[in-house]
Coordinates of C-alpha atoms and ligand atoms in Angstrom, one line a residue:
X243 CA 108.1 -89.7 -34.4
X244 CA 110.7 -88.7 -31.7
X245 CA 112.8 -91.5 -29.9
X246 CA 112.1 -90.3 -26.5
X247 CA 108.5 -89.0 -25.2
X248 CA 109.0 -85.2 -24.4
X249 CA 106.6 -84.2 -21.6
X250 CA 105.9 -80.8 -21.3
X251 CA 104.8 -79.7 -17.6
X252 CA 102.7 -76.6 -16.8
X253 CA 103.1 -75.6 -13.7
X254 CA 106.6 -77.5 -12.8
X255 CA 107.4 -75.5 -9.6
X256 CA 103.7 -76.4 -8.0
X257 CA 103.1 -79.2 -5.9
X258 CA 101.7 -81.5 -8.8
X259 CA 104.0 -80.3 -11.6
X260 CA 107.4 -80.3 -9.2
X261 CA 106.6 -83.9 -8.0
X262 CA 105.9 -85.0 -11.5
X263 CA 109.1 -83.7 -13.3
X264 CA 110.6 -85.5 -10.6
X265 CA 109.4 -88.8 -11.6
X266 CA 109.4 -88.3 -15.1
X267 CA 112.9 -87.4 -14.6
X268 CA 114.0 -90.6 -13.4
X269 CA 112.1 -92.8 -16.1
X270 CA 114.4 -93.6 -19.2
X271 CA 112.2 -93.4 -21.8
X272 CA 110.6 -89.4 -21.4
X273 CA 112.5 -86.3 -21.9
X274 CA 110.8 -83.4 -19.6
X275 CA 111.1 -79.6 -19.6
X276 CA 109.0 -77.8 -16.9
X277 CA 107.8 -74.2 -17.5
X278 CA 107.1 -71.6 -15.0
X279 CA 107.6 -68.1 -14.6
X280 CA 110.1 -68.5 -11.6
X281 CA 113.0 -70.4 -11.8
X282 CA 113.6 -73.8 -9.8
X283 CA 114.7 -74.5 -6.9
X284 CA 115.8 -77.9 -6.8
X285 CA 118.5 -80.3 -8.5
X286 CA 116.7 -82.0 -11.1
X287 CA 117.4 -83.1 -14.5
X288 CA 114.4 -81.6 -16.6
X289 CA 115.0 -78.7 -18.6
X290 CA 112.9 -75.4 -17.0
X291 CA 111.9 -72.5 -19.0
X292 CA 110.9 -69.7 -17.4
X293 CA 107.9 -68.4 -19.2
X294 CA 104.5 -66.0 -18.2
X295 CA 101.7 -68.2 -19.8
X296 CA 99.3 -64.9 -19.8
X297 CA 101.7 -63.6 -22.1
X298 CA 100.2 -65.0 -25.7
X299 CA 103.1 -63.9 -27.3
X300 CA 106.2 -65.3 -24.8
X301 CA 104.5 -68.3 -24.8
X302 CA 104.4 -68.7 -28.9
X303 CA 108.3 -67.6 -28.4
X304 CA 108.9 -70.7 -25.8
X305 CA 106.7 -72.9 -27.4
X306 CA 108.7 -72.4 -30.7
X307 CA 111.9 -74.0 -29.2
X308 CA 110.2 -77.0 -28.5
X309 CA 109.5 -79.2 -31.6
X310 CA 108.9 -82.8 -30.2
X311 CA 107.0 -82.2 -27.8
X312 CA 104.8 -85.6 -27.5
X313 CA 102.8 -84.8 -24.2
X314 CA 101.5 -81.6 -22.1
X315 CA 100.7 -82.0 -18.4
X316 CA 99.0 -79.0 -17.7
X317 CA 99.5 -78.0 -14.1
X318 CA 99.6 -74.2 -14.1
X319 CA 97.3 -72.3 -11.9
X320 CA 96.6 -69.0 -10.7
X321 CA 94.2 -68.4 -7.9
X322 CA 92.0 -65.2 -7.7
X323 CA 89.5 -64.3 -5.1
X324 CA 87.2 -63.5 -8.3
X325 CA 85.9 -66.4 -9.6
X326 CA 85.1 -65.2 -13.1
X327 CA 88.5 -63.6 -13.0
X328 CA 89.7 -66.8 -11.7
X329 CA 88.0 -68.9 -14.8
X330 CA 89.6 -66.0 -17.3
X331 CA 93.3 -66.4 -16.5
X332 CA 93.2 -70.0 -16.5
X333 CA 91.7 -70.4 -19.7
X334 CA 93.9 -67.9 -20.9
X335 CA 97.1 -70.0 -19.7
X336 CA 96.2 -73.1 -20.8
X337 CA 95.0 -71.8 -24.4
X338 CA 97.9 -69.6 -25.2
X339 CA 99.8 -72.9 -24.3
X340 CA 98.4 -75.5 -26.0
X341 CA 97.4 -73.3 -29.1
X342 CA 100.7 -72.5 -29.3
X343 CA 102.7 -76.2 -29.1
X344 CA 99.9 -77.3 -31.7
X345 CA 101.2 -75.4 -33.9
X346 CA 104.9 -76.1 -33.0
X347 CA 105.1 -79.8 -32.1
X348 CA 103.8 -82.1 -34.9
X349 CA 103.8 -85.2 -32.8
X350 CA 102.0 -84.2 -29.9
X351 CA 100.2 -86.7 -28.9
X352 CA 97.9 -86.0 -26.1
X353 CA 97.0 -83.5 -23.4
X354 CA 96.4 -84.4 -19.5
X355 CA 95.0 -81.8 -17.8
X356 CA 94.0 -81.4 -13.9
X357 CA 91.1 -81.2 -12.2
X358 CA 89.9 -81.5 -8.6
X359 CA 87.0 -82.8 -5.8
X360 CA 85.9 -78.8 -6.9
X361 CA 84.5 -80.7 -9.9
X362 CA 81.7 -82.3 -7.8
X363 CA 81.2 -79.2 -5.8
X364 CA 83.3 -80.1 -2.7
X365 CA 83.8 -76.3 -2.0
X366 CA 80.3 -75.5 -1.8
X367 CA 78.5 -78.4 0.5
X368 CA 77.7 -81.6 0.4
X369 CA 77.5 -83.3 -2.8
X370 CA 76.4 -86.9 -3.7
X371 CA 79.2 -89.5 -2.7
X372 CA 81.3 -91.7 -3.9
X373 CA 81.5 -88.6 -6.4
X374 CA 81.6 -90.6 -10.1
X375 CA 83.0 -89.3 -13.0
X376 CA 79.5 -89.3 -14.9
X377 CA 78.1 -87.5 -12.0
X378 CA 76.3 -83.9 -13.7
X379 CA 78.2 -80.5 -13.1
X380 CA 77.4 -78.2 -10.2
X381 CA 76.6 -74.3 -10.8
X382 CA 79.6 -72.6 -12.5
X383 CA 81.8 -70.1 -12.6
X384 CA 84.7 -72.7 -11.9
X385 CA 87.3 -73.0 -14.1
X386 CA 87.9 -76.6 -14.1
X387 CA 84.3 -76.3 -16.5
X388 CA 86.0 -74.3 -19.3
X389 CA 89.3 -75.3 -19.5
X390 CA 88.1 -78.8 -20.2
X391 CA 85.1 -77.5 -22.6
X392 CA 87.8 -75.9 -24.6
X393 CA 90.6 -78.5 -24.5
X394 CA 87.8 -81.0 -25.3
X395 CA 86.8 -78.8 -28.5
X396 CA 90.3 -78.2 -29.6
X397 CA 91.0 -81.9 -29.2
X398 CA 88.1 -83.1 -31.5
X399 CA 89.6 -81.2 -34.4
X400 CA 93.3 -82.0 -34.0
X401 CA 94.9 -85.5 -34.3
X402 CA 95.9 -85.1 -30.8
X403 CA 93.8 -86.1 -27.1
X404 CA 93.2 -85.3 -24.4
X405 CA 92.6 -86.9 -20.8
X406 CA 91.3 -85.4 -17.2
X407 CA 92.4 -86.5 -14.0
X408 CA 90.6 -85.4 -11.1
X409 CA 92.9 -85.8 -7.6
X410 CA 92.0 -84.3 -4.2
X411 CA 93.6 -82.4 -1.6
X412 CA 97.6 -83.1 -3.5
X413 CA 100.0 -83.9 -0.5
X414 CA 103.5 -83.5 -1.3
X415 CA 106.2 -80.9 -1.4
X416 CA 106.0 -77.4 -2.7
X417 CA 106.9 -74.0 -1.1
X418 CA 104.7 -70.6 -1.5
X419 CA 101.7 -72.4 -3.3
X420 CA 98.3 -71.8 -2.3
X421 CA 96.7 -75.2 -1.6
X422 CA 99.1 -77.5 0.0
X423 CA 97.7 -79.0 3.2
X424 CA 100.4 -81.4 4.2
X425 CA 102.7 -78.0 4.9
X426 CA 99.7 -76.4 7.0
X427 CA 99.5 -79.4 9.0
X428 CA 103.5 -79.4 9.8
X429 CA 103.4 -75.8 10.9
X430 CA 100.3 -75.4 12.6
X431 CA 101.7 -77.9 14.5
X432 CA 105.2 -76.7 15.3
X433 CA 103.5 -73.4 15.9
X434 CA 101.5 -75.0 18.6
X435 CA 104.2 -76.5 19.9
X436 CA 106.4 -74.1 20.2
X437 CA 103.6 -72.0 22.2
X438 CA 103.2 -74.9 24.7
X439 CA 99.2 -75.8 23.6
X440 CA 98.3 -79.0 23.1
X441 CA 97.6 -80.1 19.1
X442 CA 94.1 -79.2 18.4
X443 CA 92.3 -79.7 15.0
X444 CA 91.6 -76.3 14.0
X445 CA 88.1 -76.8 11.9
X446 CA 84.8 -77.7 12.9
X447 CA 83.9 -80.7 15.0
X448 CA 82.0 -82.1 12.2
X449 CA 84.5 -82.1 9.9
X450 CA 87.0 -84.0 12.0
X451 CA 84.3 -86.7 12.3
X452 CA 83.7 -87.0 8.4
X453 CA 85.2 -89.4 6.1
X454 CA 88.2 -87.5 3.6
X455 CA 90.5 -88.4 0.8
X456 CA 94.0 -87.4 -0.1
X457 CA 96.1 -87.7 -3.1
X458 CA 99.9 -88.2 -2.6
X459 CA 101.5 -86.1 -4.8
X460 CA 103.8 -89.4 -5.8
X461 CA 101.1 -91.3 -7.0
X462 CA 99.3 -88.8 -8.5
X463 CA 102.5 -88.8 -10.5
X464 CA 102.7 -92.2 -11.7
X465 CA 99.1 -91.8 -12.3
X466 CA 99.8 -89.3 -14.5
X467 CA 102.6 -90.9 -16.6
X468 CA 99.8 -94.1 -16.9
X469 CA 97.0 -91.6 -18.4
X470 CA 99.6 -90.6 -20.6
X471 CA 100.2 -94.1 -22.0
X472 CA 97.1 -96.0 -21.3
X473 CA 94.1 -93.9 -20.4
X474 CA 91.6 -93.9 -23.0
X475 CA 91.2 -90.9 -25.2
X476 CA 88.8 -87.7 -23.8
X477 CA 88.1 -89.6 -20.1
X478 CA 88.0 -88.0 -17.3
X479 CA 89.9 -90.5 -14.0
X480 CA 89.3 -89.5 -10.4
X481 CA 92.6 -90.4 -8.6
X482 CA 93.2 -90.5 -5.1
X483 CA 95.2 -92.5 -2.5
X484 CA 92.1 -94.7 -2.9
X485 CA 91.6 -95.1 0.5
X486 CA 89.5 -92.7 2.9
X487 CA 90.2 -91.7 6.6
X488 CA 88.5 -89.5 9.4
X489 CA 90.8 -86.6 10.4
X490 CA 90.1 -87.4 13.6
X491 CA 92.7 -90.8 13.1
X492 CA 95.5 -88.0 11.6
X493 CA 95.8 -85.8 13.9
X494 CA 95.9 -88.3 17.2
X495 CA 99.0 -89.5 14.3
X496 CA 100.1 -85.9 13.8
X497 CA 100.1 -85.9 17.2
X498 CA 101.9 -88.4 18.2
X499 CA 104.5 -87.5 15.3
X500 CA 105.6 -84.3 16.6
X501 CA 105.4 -85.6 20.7
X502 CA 102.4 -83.6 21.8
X503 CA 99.0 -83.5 23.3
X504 CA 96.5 -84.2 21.8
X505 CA 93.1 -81.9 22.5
X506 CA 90.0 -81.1 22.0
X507 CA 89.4 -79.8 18.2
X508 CA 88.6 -76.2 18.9
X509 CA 87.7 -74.1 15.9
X510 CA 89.6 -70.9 14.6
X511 CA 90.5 -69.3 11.9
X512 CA 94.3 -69.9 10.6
X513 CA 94.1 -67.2 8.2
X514 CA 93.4 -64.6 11.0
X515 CA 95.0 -66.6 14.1
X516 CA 98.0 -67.3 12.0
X517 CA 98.7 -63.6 10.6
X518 CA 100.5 -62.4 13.5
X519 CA 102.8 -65.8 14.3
X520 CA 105.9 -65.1 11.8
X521 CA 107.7 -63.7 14.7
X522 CA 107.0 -67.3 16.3
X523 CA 108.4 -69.0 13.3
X524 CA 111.4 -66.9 13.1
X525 CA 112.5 -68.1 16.3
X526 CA 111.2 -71.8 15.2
X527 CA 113.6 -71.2 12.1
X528 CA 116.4 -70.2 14.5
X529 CA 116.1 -72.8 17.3
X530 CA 116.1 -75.5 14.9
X531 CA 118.8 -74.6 12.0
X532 CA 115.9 -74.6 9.5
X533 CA 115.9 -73.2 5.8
X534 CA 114.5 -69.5 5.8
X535 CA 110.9 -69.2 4.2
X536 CA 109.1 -66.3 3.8
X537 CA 106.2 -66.8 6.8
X538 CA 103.8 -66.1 3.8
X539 CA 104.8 -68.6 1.7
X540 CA 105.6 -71.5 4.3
X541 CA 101.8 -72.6 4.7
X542 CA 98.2 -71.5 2.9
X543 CA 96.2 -71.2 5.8
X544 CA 93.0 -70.5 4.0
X545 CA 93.8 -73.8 1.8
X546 CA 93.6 -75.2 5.5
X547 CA 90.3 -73.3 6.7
X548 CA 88.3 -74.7 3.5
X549 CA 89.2 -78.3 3.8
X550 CA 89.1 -78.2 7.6
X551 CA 85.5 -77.0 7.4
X552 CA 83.7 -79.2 5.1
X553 CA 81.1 -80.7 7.4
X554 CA 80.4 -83.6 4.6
X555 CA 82.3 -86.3 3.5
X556 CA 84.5 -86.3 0.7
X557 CA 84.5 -89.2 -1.5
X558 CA 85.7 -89.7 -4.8
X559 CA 84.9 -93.3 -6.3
X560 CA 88.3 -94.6 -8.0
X561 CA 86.6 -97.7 -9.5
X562 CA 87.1 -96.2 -13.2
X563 CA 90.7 -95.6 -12.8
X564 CA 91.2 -99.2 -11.2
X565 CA 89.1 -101.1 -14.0
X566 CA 91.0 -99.0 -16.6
X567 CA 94.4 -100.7 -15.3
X568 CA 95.8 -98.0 -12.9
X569 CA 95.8 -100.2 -9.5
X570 CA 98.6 -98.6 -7.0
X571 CA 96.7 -97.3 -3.2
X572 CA 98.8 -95.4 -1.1
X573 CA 98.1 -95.5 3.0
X574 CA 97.6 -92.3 3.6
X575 CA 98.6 -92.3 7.5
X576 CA 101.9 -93.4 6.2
X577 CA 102.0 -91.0 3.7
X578 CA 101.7 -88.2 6.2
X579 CA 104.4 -89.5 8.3
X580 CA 106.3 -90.1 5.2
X581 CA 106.1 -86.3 4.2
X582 CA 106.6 -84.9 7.2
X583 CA 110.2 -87.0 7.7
X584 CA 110.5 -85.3 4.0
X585 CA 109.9 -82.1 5.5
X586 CA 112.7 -82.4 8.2
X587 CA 114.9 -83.7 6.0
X588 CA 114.7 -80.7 3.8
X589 CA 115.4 -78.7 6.9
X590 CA 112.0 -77.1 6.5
X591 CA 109.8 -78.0 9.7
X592 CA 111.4 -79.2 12.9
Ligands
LIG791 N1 97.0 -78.7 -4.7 C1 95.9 -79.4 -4.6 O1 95.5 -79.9 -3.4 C2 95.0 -79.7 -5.8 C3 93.9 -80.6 -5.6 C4 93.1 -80.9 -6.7 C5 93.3 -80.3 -7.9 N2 94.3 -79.3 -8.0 C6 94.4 -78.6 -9.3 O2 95.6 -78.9 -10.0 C7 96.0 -77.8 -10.7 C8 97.5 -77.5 -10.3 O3 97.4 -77.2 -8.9 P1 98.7 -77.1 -7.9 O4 98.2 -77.1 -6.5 O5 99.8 -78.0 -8.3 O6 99.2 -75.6 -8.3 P2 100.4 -74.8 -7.6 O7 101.1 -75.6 -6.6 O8 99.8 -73.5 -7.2 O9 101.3 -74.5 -8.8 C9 101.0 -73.7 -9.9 C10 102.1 -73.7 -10.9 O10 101.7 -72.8 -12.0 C11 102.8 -71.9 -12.2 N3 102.2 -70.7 -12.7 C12 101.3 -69.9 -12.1 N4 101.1 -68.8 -12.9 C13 101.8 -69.0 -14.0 C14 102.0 -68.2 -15.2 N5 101.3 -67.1 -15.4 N6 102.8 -68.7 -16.1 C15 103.5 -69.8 -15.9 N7 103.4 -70.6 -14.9 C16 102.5 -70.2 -13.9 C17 103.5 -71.7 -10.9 O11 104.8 -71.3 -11.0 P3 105.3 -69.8 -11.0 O12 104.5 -69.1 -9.9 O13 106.8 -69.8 -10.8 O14 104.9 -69.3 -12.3 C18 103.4 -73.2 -10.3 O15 104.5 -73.9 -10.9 C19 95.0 -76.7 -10.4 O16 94.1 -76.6 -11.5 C20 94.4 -77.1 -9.1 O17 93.1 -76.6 -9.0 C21 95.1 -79.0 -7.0

């Protein structure tokens, strides 16, 4: 058995897998190499390989210079419009990845992979709340379904395990990725500012009324490194801030962070409204000394039209993870303010 616990982590440039190499990186007793196909962009003390996981046959090559590997977070993702396209590449990622380290790394131990709110069919209406882990499937294609059949399958057969976590709506840092809604918030809002409008919530009335959940990237990161060491074998874990909120209460906060108005919420579109404000940016970027991001990459907007137009609540119950011994809550008001300093420390919104 290796000395040190070697996490492997999919995805280690995305908002889950950066902030988890992060922490992993500080604890004394795991080793950590990230994999991605770009390179990173941030001090950090994990090894990276750079690595295309469609690629069956690069990934065999990476896989075979890693020989202790103990545990695989799998993080990785690829959107596509398509969902059946969408459910194909994934698959295809996280097979050709942990095929590959089975056969490499005798002392793997166990597997955690990612799911989301998607799992209870938060993207397609309302859906029975507190959403329980035991609660039945909704209508498929979604690839969250068979990457967990698989692993499952795999799992049973080898003398490794594996465990699901299930987070919503992942706050934290991460440039160019497409669901990050902490970063839409920041520069929606500096956008608005810097036109002279007031701050107005940019989904449907309804939705800023409804109860919602977030999961800080942080803890979903020491919620990760528990599953890893004490969930129980082939469970699936919601894990959230474990508290709720009604956007409304944000944004008055967001508000107040950035010293505007408040208005009315007034529903648009940001993937259409925003498409022709990088010349607006720019001159943010300018004005304020900040780091230069591609407009594209600096906020998803659509991310921000889909959560900003559920008219339902979104509730995940997080009794399970609790009784199973995982106990930190986050405040999720603070953790917003807490992010957005984060944000202008990094030099990245005003
Ligand atoms: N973000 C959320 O709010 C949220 C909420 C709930 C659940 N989830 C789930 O959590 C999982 C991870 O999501 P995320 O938001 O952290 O993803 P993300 O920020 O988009 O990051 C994806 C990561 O995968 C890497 N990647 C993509 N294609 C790759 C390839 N072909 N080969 C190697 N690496 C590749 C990317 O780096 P490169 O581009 O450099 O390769 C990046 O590091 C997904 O299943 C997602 O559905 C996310």
């Amino acid at each position: 058995m290796p000395s040190l616990k070697h996490a492997v982590v999919a995805g280690g440039l995305g908002v889950i897998g950066r902030n988890l190499v992060t922490h992993l990186s500080t604890q004394s007793d795991w080793k950590v190499t990230g994999l991605s196909r770009r390179r990173p962009d941030f001090e950090t003390s994990a090894a990276f390989l750079s690595v295309d996981l469609t690629d069956a046959a690069a990934t065999r090559d990476t896989s075979a210079t890693l020989k202790d590997v103990t545990h695989v977070f799998y993080a990785a993702y690829q959107e596509h419009a398509d969902p059946g396209r969408q459910v194909d590449v994934n698959l295809t990622m996280l097979r050709n990845l942990v095929e590959s380290l089975d056969e490499t790394s005798p002392h793997l131990k166990r597997v955690v992979l990612y799911e989301g709110a998607k799992y209870y069919g938060a993207h397609l209406g309302a859906f029975p709340t507190p959403a329980i882990e035991s609660d039945p499937r909704q209508m498929p294609p979604l690839f969250y379904y068979d990457q967990e059949d698989w692993l499952r399958a795999k799992a049973a057969t080898r003398s490794w395990d594996m465990v699901v976590l299930r987070p919503d709506v992942v706050c934290g840092f991460a440039i160019g990725n497409p669901m990050n809604l902490s970063m839409v918030i920041a520069v929606y809002a500096a956008i608005s500012k810097e036109l002279g409008l007031p701050l107005r919530f940019p989904g449907t009335p309804d939705c800023y009324n409804r109860l919602a959940q977030v999961t800080d990237a942080s803890q979903l990161a020491a919620g990760s490194q528990w599953a890893a060491d004490h969930a129980a074998a082939g469970e699936a874990y919601n894990l959230t801030n474990g508290d709720l909120f009604r956007w409304h209460t944000i944004w008055k906060q967001v508000a107040a962070y950035f010293g505007m108005e408040l208005g009315a919420p007034m529903t648009i579109s940001l993937t259409e409204m925003m498409a022709d404000k990088g010349p607006v940016w720019d001159r943010i970027v300018e004005k304020h000394g900040l780091v230069t991001v591609p407009f594209e990459k600096i906020a998803a907007w659509g991310f921000g039209d889909f959560i900003f137009r559920c008219d339902w609540d979104v509730i995940s119950s997080t009794t399970k993870i609790r009784q199973a011994g995982f106990h930190p809550c986050v405040d999720s008001q603070a953790m917003f303010i807490r992010l957005f300093d984060e944000f202008r420390n990094r030099k990245i919104i005003p």
